[in-house]
CSV table of C-alpha atoms in Angstrom, one decimal:
chain,number,residue,atom,x,y,z
A,1,UNK,CA,-5.7,24.7,-14.1
A,2,UNK,CA,-8.0,25.9,-16.9
A,3,UNK,CA,-6.4,23.5,-19.4
A,4,UNK,CA,-7.1,20.6,-17.0
A,5,UNK,CA,-10.7,21.5,-16.5
A,6,UNK,CA,-11.2,21.9,-20.3
A,7,UNK,CA,-9.6,18.5,-20.9
A,8,UNK,CA,-11.7,16.8,-18.1
A,9,UNK,CA,-15.0,18.3,-19.5
A,10,UNK,CA,-14.1,17.3,-23.0
A,11,UNK,CA,-13.4,13.7,-22.0
A,12,UNK,CA,-16.6,13.5,-19.9
A,13,UNK,CA,-18.7,14.6,-22.9
A,14,UNK,CA,-17.3,11.7,-24.9
A,15,UNK,CA,-17.7,9.1,-22.2
A,16,UNK,CA,-20.8,6.9,-21.9
A,17,UNK,CA,-23.5,8.4,-19.6
A,18,UNK,CA,-22.7,6.2,-16.6
A,19,UNK,CA,-19.0,7.1,-16.7
A,20,UNK,CA,-17.3,10.2,-15.5
A,21,UNK,CA,-13.8,11.3,-14.5
A,22,UNK,CA,-13.5,13.6,-11.5
A,23,UNK,CA,-10.8,16.1,-10.5
A,24,UNK,CA,-9.2,14.9,-7.3
A,25,UNK,CA,-7.2,18.0,-6.6
A,26,UNK,CA,-4.4,20.3,-7.8
A,27,UNK,CA,-1.0,19.5,-6.3
A,28,UNK,CA,1.7,22.2,-6.3
A,29,UNK,CA,4.6,19.9,-5.5
A,30,UNK,CA,5.4,16.2,-5.2
A,31,UNK,CA,8.1,13.6,-4.7
A,32,UNK,CA,8.1,10.5,-6.9
A,33,UNK,CA,10.6,7.8,-6.0
A,34,UNK,CA,12.1,5.1,-8.2
A,35,UNK,CA,12.5,1.4,-7.4
A,36,UNK,CA,16.0,-0.1,-7.8
A,37,UNK,CA,16.8,-0.7,-11.5
A,38,UNK,CA,14.0,1.5,-12.8
A,39,UNK,CA,14.6,4.8,-14.6
A,40,UNK,CA,11.1,6.3,-14.0
A,41,UNK,CA,9.1,7.1,-10.9
A,42,UNK,CA,7.1,4.3,-9.4
A,43,UNK,CA,3.4,5.3,-9.8
A,44,UNK,CA,2.4,4.0,-6.4
A,45,UNK,CA,5.2,5.5,-4.4
A,46,UNK,CA,4.8,9.3,-4.1
A,47,UNK,CA,4.0,12.1,-1.8
A,48,UNK,CA,2.1,15.2,-2.9
A,49,UNK,CA,1.0,18.5,-1.3
A,50,UNK,CA,-2.1,20.2,-2.4
A,51,UNK,CA,-2.8,24.0,-2.5
A,52,UNK,CA,-4.4,23.9,1.0
A,53,UNK,CA,-1.3,22.3,2.5
A,54,UNK,CA,-2.7,18.8,3.0
A,55,UNK,CA,-0.5,15.9,2.0
A,56,UNK,CA,-1.3,12.7,0.1
A,57,UNK,CA,1.2,9.9,0.6
A,58,UNK,CA,1.1,6.6,-1.2
A,59,UNK,CA,3.5,3.6,-1.1
A,60,UNK,CA,6.1,4.8,1.4
A,61,UNK,CA,4.5,2.8,4.2
A,62,UNK,CA,5.2,-0.4,2.2
A,63,UNK,CA,8.9,0.1,1.9
A,64,UNK,CA,9.3,-1.9,5.1
A,65,UNK,CA,6.5,-3.8,6.7
A,66,UNK,CA,8.1,-3.9,10.2
A,67,UNK,CA,8.7,-0.2,11.1
A,68,UNK,CA,9.3,1.3,14.4
A,69,UNK,CA,7.4,4.3,15.5
A,70,UNK,CA,10.5,6.4,15.2
A,71,UNK,CA,11.1,5.4,11.5
A,72,UNK,CA,7.5,6.2,10.6
A,73,UNK,CA,7.5,9.5,12.3
A,74,UNK,CA,10.9,10.5,10.9
A,75,UNK,CA,9.8,9.7,7.4
A,76,UNK,CA,6.6,11.7,7.8
A,77,UNK,CA,8.5,14.7,9.2
A,78,UNK,CA,11.1,14.6,6.4
A,79,UNK,CA,8.3,14.6,3.8
A,80,UNK,CA,6.6,17.5,5.5
A,81,UNK,CA,9.8,19.6,5.6
A,82,UNK,CA,10.5,19.0,1.9
A,83,UNK,CA,7.0,19.6,0.7
A,84,UNK,CA,5.6,22.2,3.2
A,85,UNK,CA,8.8,24.1,4.1
A,86,UNK,CA,10.3,23.7,0.7
A,87,UNK,CA,13.7,22.8,2.2
A,88,UNK,CA,15.7,19.7,1.3
A,89,UNK,CA,18.5,21.0,3.4
A,90,UNK,CA,16.4,21.3,6.6
A,91,UNK,CA,14.9,17.9,6.0
A,92,UNK,CA,18.4,16.5,5.6
A,93,UNK,CA,19.7,18.1,8.8
A,94,UNK,CA,16.6,16.9,10.7
A,95,UNK,CA,17.3,13.3,9.5
A,96,UNK,CA,20.9,13.6,10.5
A,97,UNK,CA,19.9,14.9,14.0
A,98,UNK,CA,17.6,11.9,14.5
A,99,UNK,CA,20.3,9.5,13.6
A,100,UNK,CA,22.7,11.3,15.9
A,101,UNK,CA,20.1,11.2,18.7
A,102,UNK,CA,19.6,7.5,18.2
A,103,UNK,CA,23.3,6.8,18.3
A,104,UNK,CA,23.7,8.8,21.5
A,105,UNK,CA,20.6,7.2,23.1
A,106,UNK,CA,18.6,10.4,23.3
A,107,UNK,CA,15.5,8.8,21.9
A,108,UNK,CA,13.2,7.1,24.4
A,109,UNK,CA,12.9,3.4,24.0
A,110,UNK,CA,9.1,3.5,23.6
A,111,UNK,CA,9.7,5.1,20.1
A,112,UNK,CA,11.8,2.1,19.1
A,113,UNK,CA,8.8,-0.4,19.4
A,114,UNK,CA,8.1,-2.4,16.3
A,115,UNK,CA,4.7,-3.9,15.8
A,116,UNK,CA,3.9,-6.9,13.6
A,117,UNK,CA,0.8,-9.1,13.5
A,118,UNK,CA,0.9,-12.8,13.7
A,119,UNK,CA,-0.6,-14.1,10.4
A,120,UNK,CA,-0.7,-17.8,11.5
A,121,UNK,CA,-0.1,-20.0,14.5
A,122,UNK,CA,3.4,-19.9,16.0
A,123,UNK,CA,3.9,-23.6,15.2
A,124,UNK,CA,3.1,-23.0,11.5
A,125,UNK,CA,6.0,-20.6,10.9
A,126,UNK,CA,9.0,-22.1,9.1
A,127,UNK,CA,11.0,-19.0,9.2
A,128,UNK,CA,11.2,-17.7,12.7
A,129,UNK,CA,11.4,-13.9,12.5
A,130,UNK,CA,11.7,-11.5,15.5
A,131,UNK,CA,8.0,-11.2,16.0
A,132,UNK,CA,7.5,-15.0,16.1
A,133,UNK,CA,10.4,-15.3,18.6
A,134,UNK,CA,8.8,-12.7,20.8
A,135,UNK,CA,5.5,-14.4,20.5
A,136,UNK,CA,7.1,-17.6,21.7
A,137,UNK,CA,8.5,-15.7,24.7
A,138,UNK,CA,5.0,-14.3,25.4
A,139,UNK,CA,3.5,-17.8,25.3
A,140,UNK,CA,6.1,-19.1,27.6
A,141,UNK,CA,5.2,-16.3,30.0
A,142,UNK,CA,1.6,-17.5,30.0
A,143,UNK,CA,0.3,-14.6,27.8
A,144,UNK,CA,-2.4,-15.2,25.3
A,145,UNK,CA,-1.0,-15.4,21.8
A,146,UNK,CA,-2.7,-16.5,18.6
A,147,UNK,CA,-3.5,-15.7,15.0
A,148,UNK,CA,-4.1,-11.9,14.7
A,149,UNK,CA,-2.2,-11.0,17.8
A,150,UNK,CA,-0.2,-7.8,17.4
A,151,UNK,CA,3.4,-8.4,18.6
A,152,UNK,CA,5.3,-5.4,19.9
A,153,UNK,CA,9.0,-5.7,20.5
A,154,UNK,CA,12.3,-3.8,20.7
A,155,UNK,CA,15.7,-5.0,19.3
A,156,UNK,CA,18.3,-4.8,22.0
A,157,UNK,CA,22.1,-4.5,21.7
A,158,UNK,CA,24.2,-7.6,21.9
A,159,UNK,CA,25.5,-10.5,19.8
A,160,UNK,CA,23.5,-13.0,17.7
A,161,UNK,CA,20.6,-12.9,15.3
A,162,UNK,CA,18.1,-10.0,15.4
A,163,UNK,CA,15.3,-12.5,16.5
A,164,UNK,CA,17.4,-13.6,19.5
A,165,UNK,CA,17.8,-9.9,20.5
A,166,UNK,CA,14.1,-9.0,20.3
A,167,UNK,CA,12.4,-8.3,23.6
A,168,UNK,CA,9.1,-7.1,25.0
A,169,UNK,CA,9.3,-3.4,25.9
A,170,UNK,CA,8.9,-4.2,29.6
A,171,UNK,CA,11.9,-6.5,29.5
A,172,UNK,CA,14.2,-3.7,28.2
A,173,UNK,CA,16.3,-1.0,29.9
A,174,UNK,CA,15.7,2.6,28.7
A,175,UNK,CA,19.0,2.7,26.8
A,176,UNK,CA,19.1,-1.0,25.9
A,177,UNK,CA,18.1,-0.7,22.3
A,178,UNK,CA,20.5,-1.5,19.5
A,179,UNK,CA,21.2,2.0,18.0
A,180,UNK,CA,23.0,0.7,14.9
A,181,UNK,CA,20.2,-1.7,14.1
A,182,UNK,CA,17.7,1.1,14.2
A,183,UNK,CA,19.8,3.5,12.2
A,184,UNK,CA,20.8,1.0,9.5
A,185,UNK,CA,17.6,-1.1,9.3
A,186,UNK,CA,14.9,1.3,10.2
A,187,UNK,CA,15.7,5.0,9.8
A,188,UNK,CA,18.0,5.0,6.8
A,189,UNK,CA,15.8,2.5,4.7
A,190,UNK,CA,12.7,4.7,5.4
A,191,UNK,CA,14.5,7.8,4.1
A,192,UNK,CA,17.0,6.8,1.4
A,193,UNK,CA,14.5,6.7,-1.4
A,194,UNK,CA,13.2,10.1,-0.5
A,195,UNK,CA,16.6,11.7,-0.4
A,196,UNK,CA,17.6,9.7,-3.4
A,197,UNK,CA,14.9,11.5,-5.3
A,198,UNK,CA,16.5,14.7,-4.2
A,199,UNK,CA,20.0,13.7,-5.3
A,200,UNK,CA,21.4,12.5,-2.0
A,201,UNK,CA,22.8,9.0,-1.3
A,202,UNK,CA,22.5,6.6,1.6
A,203,UNK,CA,26.1,7.2,2.7
A,204,UNK,CA,25.3,11.0,2.9
A,205,UNK,CA,22.9,10.3,5.7
A,206,UNK,CA,25.4,8.2,7.6
A,207,UNK,CA,28.3,10.6,7.2
A,208,UNK,CA,29.2,12.7,10.2
A,209,UNK,CA,28.5,16.4,10.0
A,210,UNK,CA,32.2,17.2,10.3
A,211,UNK,CA,33.0,15.2,7.2
A,212,UNK,CA,30.8,16.9,4.7
A,213,UNK,CA,28.1,19.6,4.5
A,214,UNK,CA,25.0,19.6,2.3
A,215,UNK,CA,26.4,22.5,0.3
A,216,UNK,CA,29.3,20.4,-0.8
A,217,UNK,CA,27.2,17.7,-2.6
């Protein structure tokens, strides 16, 4: 810490009078993830914990734009366990339990809601994604939909494209969500880079507990 302060003061003495660098904080631990094909950490994708226990997270929320509440909350909890509780193993077991709970439909459907904002008029979309398809359904129901409307939907089980299986929450049964979609396209993508930085692979998350334990990796 002393070296940092000495360095900062030295630089500030040499800077023009209107310029000054400031010390943001001291961070005792952090996770820096790498993008595919890169050998070094991405500067804008990291999670840090300061001495007082507060966390600073950058970049993780941009991994996927369309995230369910469950994926966001699971990602945040995993980061907290790793950084605050200093346990990759507990974070891994927590993530595995969430995946198991989703597969067994123990998670309430309200946590599966995905929210995406309409950026333009429905008729102007060339590629019809799930939120656009749901917006069309809302419009057909007589609901007000336009640019800027936040579309909330759930992906339900069944055959066909994801967009054709996207429904308003009130249209769904409690256990009607597509577990495998949420596991493979929501939860795992939100966690694989974090655990990748800790030496674990995507397939480790999907493996049954009976197949392999963390201590065997």
